[in-house]
mmCIF file with all atom_site columns, C-alpha atoms in Angstrom:
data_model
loop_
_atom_site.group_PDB
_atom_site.id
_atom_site.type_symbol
_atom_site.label_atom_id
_atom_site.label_alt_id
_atom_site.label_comp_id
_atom_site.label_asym_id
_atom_site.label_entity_id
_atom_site.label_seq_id
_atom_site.pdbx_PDB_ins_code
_atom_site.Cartn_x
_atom_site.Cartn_y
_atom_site.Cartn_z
_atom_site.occupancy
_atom_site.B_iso_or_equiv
_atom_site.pdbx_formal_charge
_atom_site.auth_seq_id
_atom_site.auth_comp_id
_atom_site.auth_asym_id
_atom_site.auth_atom_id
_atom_site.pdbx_PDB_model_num
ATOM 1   C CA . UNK A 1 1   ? 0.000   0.000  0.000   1.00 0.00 ? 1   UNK A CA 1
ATOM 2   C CA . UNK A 1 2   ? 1.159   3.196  -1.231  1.00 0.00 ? 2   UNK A CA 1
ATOM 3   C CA . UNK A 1 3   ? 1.834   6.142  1.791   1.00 0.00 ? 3   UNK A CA 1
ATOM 4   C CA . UNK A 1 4   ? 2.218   9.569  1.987   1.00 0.00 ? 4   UNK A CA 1
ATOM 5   C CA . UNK A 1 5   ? 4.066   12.693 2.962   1.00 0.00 ? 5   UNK A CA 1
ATOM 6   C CA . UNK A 1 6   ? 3.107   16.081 4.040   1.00 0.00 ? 6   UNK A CA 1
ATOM 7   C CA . UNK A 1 7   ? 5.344   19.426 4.949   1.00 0.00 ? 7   UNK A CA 1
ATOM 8   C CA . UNK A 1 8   ? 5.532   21.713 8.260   1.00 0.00 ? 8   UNK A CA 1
ATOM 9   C CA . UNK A 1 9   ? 7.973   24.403 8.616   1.00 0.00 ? 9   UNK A CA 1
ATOM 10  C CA . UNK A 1 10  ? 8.351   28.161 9.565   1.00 0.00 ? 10  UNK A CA 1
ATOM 11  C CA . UNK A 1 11  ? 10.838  30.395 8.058   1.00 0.00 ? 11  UNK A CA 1
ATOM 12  C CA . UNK A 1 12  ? 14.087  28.585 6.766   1.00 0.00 ? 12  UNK A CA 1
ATOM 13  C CA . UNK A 1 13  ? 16.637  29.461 9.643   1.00 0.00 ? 13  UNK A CA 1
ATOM 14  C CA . UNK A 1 14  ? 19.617  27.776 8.304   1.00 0.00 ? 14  UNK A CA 1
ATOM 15  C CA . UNK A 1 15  ? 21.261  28.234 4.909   1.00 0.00 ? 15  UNK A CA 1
ATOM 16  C CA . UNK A 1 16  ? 18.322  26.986 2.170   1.00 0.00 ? 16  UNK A CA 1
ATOM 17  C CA . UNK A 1 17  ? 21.301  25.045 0.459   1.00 0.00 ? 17  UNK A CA 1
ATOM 18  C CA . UNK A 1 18  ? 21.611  23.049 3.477   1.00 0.00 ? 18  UNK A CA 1
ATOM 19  C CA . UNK A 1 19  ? 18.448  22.049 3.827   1.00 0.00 ? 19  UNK A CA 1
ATOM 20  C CA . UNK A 1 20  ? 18.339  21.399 0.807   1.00 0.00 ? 20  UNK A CA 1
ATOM 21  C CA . UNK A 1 21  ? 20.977  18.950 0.526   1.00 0.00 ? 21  UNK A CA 1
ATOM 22  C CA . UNK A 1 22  ? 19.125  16.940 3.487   1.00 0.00 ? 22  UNK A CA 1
ATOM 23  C CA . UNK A 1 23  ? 15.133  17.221 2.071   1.00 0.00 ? 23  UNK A CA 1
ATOM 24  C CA . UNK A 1 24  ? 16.696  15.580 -0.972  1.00 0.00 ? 24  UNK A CA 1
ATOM 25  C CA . UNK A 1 25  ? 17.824  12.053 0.261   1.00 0.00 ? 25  UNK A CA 1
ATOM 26  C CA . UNK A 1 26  ? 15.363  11.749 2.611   1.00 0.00 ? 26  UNK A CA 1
ATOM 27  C CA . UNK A 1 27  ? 12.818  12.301 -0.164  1.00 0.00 ? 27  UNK A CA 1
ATOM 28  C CA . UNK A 1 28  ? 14.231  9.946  -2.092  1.00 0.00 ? 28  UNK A CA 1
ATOM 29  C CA . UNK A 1 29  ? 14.233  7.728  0.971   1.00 0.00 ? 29  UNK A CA 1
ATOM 30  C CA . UNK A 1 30  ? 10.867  8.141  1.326   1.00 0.00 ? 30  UNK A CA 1
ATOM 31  C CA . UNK A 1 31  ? 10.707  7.028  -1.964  1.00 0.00 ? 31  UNK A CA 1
ATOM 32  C CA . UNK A 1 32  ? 12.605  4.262  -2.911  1.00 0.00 ? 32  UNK A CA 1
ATOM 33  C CA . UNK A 1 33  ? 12.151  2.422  0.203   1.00 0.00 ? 33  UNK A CA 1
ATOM 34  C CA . UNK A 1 34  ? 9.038   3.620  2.267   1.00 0.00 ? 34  UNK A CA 1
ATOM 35  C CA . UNK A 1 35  ? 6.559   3.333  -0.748  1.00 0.00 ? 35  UNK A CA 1
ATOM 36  C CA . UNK A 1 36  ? 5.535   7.209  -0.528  1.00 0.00 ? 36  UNK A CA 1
ATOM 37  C CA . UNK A 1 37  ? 3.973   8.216  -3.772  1.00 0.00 ? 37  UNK A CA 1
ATOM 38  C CA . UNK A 1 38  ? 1.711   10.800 -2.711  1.00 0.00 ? 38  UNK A CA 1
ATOM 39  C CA . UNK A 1 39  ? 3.167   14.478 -1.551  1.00 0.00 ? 39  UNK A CA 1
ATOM 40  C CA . UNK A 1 40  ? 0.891   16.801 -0.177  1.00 0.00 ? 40  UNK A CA 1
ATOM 41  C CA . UNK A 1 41  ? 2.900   20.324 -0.914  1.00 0.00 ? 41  UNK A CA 1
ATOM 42  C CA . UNK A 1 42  ? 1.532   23.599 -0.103  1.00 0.00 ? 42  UNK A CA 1
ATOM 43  C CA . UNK A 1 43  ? 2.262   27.703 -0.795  1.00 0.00 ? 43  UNK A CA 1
ATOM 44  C CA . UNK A 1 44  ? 2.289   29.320 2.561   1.00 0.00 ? 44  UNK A CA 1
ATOM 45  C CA . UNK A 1 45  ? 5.780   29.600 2.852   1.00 0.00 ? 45  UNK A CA 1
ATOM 46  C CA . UNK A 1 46  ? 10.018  28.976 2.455   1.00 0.00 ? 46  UNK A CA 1
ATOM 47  C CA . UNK A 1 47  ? 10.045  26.206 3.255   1.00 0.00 ? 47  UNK A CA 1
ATOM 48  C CA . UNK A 1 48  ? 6.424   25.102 1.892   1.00 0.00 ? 48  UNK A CA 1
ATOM 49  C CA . UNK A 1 49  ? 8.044   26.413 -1.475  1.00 0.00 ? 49  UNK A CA 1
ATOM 50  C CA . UNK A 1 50  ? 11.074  24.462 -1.038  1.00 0.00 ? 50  UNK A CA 1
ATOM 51  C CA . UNK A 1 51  ? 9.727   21.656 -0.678  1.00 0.00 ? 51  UNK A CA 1
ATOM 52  C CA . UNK A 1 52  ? 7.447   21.578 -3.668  1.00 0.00 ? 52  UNK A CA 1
ATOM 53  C CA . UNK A 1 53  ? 10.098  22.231 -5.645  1.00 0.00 ? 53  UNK A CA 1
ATOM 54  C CA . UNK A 1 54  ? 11.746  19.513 -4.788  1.00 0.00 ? 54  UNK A CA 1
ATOM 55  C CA . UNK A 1 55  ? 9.266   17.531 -5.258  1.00 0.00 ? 55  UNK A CA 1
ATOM 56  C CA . UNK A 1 56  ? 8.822   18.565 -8.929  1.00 0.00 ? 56  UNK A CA 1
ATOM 57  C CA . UNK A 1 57  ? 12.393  18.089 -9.316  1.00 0.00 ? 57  UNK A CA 1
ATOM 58  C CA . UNK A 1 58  ? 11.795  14.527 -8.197  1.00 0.00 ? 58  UNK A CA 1
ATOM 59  C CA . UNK A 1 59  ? 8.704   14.378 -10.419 1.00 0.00 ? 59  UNK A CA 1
ATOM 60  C CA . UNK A 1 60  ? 10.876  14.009 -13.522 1.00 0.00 ? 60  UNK A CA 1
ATOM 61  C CA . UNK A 1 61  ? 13.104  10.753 -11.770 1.00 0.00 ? 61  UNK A CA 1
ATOM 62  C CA . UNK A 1 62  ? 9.781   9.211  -10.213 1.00 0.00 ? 62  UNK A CA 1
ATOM 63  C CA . UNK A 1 63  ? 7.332   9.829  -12.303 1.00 0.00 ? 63  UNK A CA 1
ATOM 64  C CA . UNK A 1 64  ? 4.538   7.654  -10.264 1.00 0.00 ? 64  UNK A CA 1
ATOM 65  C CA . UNK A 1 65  ? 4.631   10.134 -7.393  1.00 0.00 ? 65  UNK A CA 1
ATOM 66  C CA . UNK A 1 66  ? 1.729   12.146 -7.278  1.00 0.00 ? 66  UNK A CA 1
ATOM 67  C CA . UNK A 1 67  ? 1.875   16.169 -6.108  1.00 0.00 ? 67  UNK A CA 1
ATOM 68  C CA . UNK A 1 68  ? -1.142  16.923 -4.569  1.00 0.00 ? 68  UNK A CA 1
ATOM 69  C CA . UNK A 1 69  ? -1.601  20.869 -3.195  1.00 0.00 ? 69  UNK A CA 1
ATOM 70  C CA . UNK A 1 70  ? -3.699  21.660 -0.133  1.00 0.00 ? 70  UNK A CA 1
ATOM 71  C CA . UNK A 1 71  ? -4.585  24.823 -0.208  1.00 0.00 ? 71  UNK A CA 1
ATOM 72  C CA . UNK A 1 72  ? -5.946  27.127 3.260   1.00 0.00 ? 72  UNK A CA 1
ATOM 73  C CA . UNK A 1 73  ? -7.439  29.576 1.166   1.00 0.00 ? 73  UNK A CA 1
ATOM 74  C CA . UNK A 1 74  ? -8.774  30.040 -2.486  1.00 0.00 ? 74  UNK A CA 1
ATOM 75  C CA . UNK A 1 75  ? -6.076  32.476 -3.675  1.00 0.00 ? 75  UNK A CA 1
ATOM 76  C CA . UNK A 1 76  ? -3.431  29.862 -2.830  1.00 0.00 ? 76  UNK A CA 1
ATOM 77  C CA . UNK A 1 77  ? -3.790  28.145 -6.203  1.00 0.00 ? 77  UNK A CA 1
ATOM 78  C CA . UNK A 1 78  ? -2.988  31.747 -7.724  1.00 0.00 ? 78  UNK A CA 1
ATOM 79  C CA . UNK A 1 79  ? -0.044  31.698 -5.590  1.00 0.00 ? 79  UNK A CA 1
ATOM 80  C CA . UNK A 1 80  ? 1.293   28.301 -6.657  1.00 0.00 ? 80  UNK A CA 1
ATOM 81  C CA . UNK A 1 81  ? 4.559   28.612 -8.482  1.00 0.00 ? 81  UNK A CA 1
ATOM 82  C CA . UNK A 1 82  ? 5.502   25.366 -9.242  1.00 0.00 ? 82  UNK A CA 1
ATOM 83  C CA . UNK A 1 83  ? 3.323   22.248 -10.944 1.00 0.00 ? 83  UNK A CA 1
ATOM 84  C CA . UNK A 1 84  ? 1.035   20.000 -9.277  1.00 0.00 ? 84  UNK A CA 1
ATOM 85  C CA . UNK A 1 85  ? -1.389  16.792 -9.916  1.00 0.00 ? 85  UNK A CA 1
ATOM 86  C CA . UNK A 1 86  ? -4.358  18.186 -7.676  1.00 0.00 ? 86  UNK A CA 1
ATOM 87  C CA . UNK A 1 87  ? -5.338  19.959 -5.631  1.00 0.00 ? 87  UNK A CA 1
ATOM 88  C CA . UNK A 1 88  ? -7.879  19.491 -2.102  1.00 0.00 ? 88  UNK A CA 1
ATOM 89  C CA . UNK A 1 89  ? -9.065  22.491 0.102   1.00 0.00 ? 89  UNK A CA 1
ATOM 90  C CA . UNK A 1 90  ? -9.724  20.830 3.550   1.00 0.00 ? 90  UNK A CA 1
ATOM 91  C CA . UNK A 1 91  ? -13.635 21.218 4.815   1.00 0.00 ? 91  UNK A CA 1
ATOM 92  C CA . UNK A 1 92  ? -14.617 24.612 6.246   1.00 0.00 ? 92  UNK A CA 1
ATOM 93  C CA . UNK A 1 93  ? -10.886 25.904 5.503   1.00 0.00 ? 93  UNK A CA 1
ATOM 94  C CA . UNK A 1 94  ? -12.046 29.522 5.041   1.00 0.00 ? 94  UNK A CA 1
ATOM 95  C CA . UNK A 1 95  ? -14.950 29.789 7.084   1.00 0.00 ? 95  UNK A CA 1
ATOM 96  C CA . UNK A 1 96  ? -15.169 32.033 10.116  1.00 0.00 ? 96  UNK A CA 1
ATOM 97  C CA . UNK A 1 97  ? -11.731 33.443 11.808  1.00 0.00 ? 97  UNK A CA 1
ATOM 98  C CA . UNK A 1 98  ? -8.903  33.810 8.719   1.00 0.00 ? 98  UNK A CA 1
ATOM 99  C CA . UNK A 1 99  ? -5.979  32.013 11.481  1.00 0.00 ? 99  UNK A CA 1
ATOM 100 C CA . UNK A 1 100 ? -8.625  28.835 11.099  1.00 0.00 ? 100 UNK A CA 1
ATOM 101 C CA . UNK A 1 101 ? -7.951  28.550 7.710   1.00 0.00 ? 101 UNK A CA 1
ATOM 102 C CA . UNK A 1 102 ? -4.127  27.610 7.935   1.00 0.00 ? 102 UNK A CA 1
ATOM 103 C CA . UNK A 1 103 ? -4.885  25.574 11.267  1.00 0.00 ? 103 UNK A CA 1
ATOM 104 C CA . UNK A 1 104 ? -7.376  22.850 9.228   1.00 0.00 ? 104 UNK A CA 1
ATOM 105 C CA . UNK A 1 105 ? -5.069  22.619 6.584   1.00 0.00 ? 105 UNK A CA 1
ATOM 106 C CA . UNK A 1 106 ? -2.430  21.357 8.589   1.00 0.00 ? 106 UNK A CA 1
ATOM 107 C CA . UNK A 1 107 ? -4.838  19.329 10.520  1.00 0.00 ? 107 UNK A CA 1
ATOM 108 C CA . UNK A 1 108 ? -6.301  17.693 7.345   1.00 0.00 ? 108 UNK A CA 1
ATOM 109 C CA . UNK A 1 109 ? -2.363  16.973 6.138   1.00 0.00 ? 109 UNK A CA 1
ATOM 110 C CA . UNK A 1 110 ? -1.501  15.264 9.693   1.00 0.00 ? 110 UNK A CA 1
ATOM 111 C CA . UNK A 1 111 ? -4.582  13.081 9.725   1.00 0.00 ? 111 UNK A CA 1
ATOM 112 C CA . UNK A 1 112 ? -3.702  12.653 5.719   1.00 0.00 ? 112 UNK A CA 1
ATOM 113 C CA . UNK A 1 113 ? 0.062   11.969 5.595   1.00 0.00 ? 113 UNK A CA 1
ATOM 114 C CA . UNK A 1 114 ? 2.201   8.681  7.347   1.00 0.00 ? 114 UNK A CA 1
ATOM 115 C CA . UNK A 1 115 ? 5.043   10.535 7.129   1.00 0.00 ? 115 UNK A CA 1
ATOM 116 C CA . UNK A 1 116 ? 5.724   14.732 8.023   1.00 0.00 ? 116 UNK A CA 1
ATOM 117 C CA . UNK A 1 117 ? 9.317   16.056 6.918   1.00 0.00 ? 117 UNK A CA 1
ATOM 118 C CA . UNK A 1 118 ? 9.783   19.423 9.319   1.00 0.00 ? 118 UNK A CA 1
ATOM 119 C CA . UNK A 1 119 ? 11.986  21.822 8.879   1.00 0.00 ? 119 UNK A CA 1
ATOM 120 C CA . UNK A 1 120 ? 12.335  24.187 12.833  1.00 0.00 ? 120 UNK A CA 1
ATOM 121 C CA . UNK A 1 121 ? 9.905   22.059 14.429  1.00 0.00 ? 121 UNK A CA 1
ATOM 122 C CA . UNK A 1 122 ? 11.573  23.079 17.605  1.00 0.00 ? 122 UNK A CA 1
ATOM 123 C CA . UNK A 1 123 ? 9.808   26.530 17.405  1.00 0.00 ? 123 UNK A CA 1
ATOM 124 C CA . UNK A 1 124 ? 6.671   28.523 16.595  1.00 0.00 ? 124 UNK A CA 1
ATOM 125 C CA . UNK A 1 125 ? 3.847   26.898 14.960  1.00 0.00 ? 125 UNK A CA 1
ATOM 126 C CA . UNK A 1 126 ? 5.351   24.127 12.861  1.00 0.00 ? 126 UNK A CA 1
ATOM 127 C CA . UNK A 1 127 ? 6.334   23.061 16.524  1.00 0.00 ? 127 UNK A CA 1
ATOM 128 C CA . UNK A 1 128 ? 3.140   22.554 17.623  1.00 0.00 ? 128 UNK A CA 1
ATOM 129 C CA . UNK A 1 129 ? 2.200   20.627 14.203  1.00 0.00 ? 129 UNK A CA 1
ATOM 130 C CA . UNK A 1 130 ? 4.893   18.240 14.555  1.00 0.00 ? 130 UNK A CA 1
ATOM 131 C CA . UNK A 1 131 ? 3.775   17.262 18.043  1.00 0.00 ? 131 UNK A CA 1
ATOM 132 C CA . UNK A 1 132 ? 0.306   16.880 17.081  1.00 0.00 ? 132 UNK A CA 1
ATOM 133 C CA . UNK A 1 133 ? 1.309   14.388 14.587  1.00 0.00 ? 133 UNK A CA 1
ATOM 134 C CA . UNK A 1 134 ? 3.962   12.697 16.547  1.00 0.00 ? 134 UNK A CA 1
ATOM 135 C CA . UNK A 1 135 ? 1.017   11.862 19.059  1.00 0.00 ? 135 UNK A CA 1
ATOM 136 C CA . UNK A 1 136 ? -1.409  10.949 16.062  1.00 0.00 ? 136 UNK A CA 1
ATOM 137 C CA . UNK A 1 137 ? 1.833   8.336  15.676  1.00 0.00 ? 137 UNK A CA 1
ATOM 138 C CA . UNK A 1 138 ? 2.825   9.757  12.066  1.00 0.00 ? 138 UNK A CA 1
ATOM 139 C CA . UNK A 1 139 ? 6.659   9.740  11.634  1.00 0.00 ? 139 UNK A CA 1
ATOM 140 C CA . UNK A 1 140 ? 8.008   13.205 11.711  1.00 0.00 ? 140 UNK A CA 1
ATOM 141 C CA . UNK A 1 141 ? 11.682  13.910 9.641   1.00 0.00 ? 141 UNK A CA 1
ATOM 142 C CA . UNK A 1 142 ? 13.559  16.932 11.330  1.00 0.00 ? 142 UNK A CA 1
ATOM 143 C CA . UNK A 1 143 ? 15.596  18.819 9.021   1.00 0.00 ? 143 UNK A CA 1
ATOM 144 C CA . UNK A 1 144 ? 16.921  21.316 11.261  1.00 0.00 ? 144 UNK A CA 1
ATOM 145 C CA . UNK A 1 145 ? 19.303  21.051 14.707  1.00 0.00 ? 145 UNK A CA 1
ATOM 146 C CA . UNK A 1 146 ? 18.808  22.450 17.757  1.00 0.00 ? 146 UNK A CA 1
ATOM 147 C CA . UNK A 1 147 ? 20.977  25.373 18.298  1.00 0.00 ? 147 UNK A CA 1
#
């Protein structure tokens, strides 16, 4: 059975090249040997960005994986840079308080996703993301260090 991978991350902190070089293998990783062919990508950020394209790049060597955006709001598919297979917008993303919106998308990815690759999960939001799907028991893939 085929699994999948979703994104959490606040502002790149390190060098982008860095984490670069270590979203790569693990992607591939992911991959090759954990059966993920679904990636759910989205636009909110540097590291949401990164990711995608990343993603895309991999598109080209694994051309089974699937890029799937999930969107908080509907001008995110206007902000979308980089290709994609699909798209979902999560149930009741934009309805009532606009800080909701990002909240149930990132709920809807932890309940969708096996895996979560995090980049500063030690801090701000993405923390708080990371632990929610550690306890849901997905696997979560720190890119960062502590400082």
């Amino acid at each position: 059975m085929s699994k999948t991978c979703g994104f959490f991350g606040n502002a790149i902190l390190w060098n982008e090249e860095e984490i670069e070089g270590k979203l790569r293998p693990i992607l591939i990783d992911l991959i090759e040997n954990k059966n993920v062919e679904t990636f759910y990508v989205g636009v909110k950020g540097q590291f949401d960005t990164l990711a995608h394209k990343m993603v895309v790049e991999l598109h080209a060597l694994y051309p089974h994986i699937q890029i799937m955006l999930v969107i908080a709001y509907n001008k995110d598919l206007e902000r979308c840079i980089y290709p994609y297979d699909d798209f979902y917008f999560p149930p009741y993303s934009e309805c009532g308080y606009k800080g909701w919106s990002l909240v149930r998308r990132n709920e809807w990815v932890i309940e969708a996703s096996d895996y979560i690759v995090a980049c500063n999960q030690y801090q701000g939001k993405a923390y708080g993301f990371c632990q929610k799907a550690k306890h849901k028991g997905r696997v979560v893939l720190e890119l960062g260090k502590l400082s």
